[in-house]
Coordinates of N, CA and C in Angstrom, one line a residue:
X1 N 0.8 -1.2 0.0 CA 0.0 0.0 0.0 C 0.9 1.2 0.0
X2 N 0.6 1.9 -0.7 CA 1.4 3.2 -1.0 C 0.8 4.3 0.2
X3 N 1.8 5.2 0.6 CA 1.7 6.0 1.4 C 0.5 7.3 0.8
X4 N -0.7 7.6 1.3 CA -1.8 8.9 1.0 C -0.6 9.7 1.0
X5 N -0.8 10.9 0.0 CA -0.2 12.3 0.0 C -0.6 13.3 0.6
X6 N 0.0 14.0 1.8 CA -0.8 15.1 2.4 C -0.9 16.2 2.1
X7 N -2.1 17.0 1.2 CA -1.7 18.4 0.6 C -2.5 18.9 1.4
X8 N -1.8 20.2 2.2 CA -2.2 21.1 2.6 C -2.7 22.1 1.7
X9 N -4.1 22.3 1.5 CA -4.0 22.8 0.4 C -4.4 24.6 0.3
X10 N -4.2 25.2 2.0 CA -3.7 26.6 2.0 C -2.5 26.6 2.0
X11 N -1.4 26.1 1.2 CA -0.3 26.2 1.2 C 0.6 25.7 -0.3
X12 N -1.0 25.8 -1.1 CA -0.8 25.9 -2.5 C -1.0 27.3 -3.6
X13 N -0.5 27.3 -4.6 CA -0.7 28.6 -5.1 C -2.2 28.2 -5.8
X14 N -2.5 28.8 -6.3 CA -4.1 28.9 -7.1 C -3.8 27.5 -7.9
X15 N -3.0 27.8 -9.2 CA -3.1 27.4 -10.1 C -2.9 25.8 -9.7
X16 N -2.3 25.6 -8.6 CA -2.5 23.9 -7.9 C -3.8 22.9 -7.4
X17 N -4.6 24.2 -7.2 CA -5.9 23.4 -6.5 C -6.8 23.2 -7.4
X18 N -6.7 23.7 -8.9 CA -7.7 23.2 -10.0 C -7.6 21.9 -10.2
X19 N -9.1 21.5 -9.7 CA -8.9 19.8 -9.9 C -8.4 19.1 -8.4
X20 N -8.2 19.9 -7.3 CA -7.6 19.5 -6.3 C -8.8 18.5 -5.6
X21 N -10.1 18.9 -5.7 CA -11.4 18.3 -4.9 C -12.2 17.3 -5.7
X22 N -11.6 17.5 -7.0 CA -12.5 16.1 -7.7 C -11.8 14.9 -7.1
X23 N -12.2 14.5 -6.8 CA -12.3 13.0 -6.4 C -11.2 12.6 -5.1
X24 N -11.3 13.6 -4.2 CA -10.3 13.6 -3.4 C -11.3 13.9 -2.2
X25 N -10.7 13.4 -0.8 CA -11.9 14.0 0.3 C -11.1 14.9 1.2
X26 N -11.8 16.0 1.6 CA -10.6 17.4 2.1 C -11.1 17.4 3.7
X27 N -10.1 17.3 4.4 CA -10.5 17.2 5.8 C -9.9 18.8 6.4
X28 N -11.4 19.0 7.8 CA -11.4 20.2 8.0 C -10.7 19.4 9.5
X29 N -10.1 20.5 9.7 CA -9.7 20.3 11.4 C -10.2 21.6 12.4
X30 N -11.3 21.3 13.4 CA -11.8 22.1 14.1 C -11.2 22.3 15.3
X31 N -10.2 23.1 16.0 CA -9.8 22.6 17.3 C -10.3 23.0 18.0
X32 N -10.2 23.1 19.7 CA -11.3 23.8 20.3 C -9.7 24.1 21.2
X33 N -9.5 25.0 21.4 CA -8.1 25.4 21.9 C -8.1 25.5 23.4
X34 N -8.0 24.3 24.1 CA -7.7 24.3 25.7 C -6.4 23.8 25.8
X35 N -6.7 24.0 27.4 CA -5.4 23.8 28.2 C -5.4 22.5 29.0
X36 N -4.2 21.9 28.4 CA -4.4 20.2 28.8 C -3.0 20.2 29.7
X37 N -2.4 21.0 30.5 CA -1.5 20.7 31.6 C -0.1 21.5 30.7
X38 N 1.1 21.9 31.4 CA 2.3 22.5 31.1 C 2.7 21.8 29.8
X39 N 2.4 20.5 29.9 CA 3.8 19.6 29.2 C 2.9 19.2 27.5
X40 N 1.6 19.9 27.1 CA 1.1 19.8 26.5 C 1.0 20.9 25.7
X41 N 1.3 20.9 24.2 CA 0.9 22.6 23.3 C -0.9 22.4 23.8
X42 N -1.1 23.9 23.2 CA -2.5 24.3 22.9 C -3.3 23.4 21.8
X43 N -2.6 23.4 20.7 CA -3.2 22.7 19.5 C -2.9 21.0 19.9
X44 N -3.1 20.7 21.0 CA -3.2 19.1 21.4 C -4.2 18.5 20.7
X45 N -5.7 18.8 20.6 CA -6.2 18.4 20.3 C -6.2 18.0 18.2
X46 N -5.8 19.3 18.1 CA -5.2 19.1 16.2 C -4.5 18.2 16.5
X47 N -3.3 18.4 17.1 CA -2.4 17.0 16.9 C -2.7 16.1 16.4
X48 N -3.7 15.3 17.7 CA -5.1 13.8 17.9 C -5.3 14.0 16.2
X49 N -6.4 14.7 16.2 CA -6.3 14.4 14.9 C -6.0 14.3 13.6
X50 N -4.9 15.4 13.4 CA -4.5 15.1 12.2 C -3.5 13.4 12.6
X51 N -3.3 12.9 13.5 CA -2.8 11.3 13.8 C -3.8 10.5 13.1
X52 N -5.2 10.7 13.6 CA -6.3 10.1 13.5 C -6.8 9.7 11.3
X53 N -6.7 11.3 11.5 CA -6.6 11.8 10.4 C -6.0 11.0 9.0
X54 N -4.6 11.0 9.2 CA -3.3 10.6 8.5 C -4.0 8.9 8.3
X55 N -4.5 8.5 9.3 CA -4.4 6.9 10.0 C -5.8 6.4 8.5
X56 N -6.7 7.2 8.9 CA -8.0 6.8 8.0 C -7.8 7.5 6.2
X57 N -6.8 8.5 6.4 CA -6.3 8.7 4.6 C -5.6 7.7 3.9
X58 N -5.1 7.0 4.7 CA -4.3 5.6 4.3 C -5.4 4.3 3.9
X59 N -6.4 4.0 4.9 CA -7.5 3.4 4.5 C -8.4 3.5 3.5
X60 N -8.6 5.1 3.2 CA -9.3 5.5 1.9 C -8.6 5.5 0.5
X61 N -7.1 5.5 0.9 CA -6.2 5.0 -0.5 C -6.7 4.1 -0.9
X62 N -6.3 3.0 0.0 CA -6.0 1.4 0.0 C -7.8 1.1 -0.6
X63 N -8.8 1.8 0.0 CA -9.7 0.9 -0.5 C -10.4 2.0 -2.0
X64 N -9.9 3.0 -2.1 CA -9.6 3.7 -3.9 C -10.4 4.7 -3.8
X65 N -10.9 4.9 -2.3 CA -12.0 6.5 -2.0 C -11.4 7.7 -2.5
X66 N -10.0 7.8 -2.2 CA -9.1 9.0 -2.7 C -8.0 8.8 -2.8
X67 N -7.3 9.6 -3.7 CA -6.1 9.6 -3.6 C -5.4 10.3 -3.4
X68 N -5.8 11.3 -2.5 CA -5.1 12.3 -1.6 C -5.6 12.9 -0.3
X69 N -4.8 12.8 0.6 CA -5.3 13.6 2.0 C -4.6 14.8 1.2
X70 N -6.2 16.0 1.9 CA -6.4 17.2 1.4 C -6.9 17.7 2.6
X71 N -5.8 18.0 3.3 CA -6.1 18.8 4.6 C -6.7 20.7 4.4
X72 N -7.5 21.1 5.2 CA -7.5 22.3 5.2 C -7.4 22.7 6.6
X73 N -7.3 24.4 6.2 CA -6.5 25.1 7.3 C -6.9 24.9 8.6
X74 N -6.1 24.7 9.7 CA -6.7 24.4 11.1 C -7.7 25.6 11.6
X75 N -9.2 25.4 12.2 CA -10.0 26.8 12.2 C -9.5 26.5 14.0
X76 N -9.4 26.9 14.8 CA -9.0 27.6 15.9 C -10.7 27.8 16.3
X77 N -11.1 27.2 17.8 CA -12.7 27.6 17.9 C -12.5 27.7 19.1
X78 N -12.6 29.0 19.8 CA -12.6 28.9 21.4 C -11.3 28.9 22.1
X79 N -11.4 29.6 23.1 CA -10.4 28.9 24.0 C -10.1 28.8 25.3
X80 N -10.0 27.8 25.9 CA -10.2 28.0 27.7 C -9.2 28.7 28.6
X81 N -9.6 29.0 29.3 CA -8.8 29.8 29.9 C -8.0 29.3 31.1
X82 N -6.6 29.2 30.7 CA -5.8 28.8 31.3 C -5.4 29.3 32.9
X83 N -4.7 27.9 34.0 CA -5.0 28.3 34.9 C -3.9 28.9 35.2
X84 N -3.5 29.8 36.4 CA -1.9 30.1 36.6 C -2.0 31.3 35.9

């Protein structure tokens, strides 16, 4: 099984994303930006999933759903307020 390709695709010029969404599935990442202890970034939760993420773009290769992870921009939603 071949490795999914990850295109970030705010991090393409225009003329790249023509054709980028036919037949490709574009994952949004919603974070909700808390505070999970010192030893943890903020975007912990992105982390999880783009892991998660990466894990199930490989499955949709292999079974011919797409042939590219097409991430889009992380939206940042909220954020808790840290203690300290």
């Amino acid at each position: 099984m071949r490795a999914a390709e990850i295109v970030f695709y705010d991090e393409l010029p225009e003329n790249r994303l023509q054709g980028l969404f036919a037949g490709n599935i574009l994952f949004l990442f919603i974070n909700p930006t808390e505070y999970h202890g010192p030893h943890l970034p903020l975007a912990n939760d992105y982390v999880i999933s783009l892991g998660l993420a990466e894990r199930l773009a490989q499955r949709l290769v292999k079974a011919g759903l797409t042939e590219q992870f097409v991430s889009g921009p992380l939206i940042n939603l909220g954020l808790d307020p840290t203690p300290g």
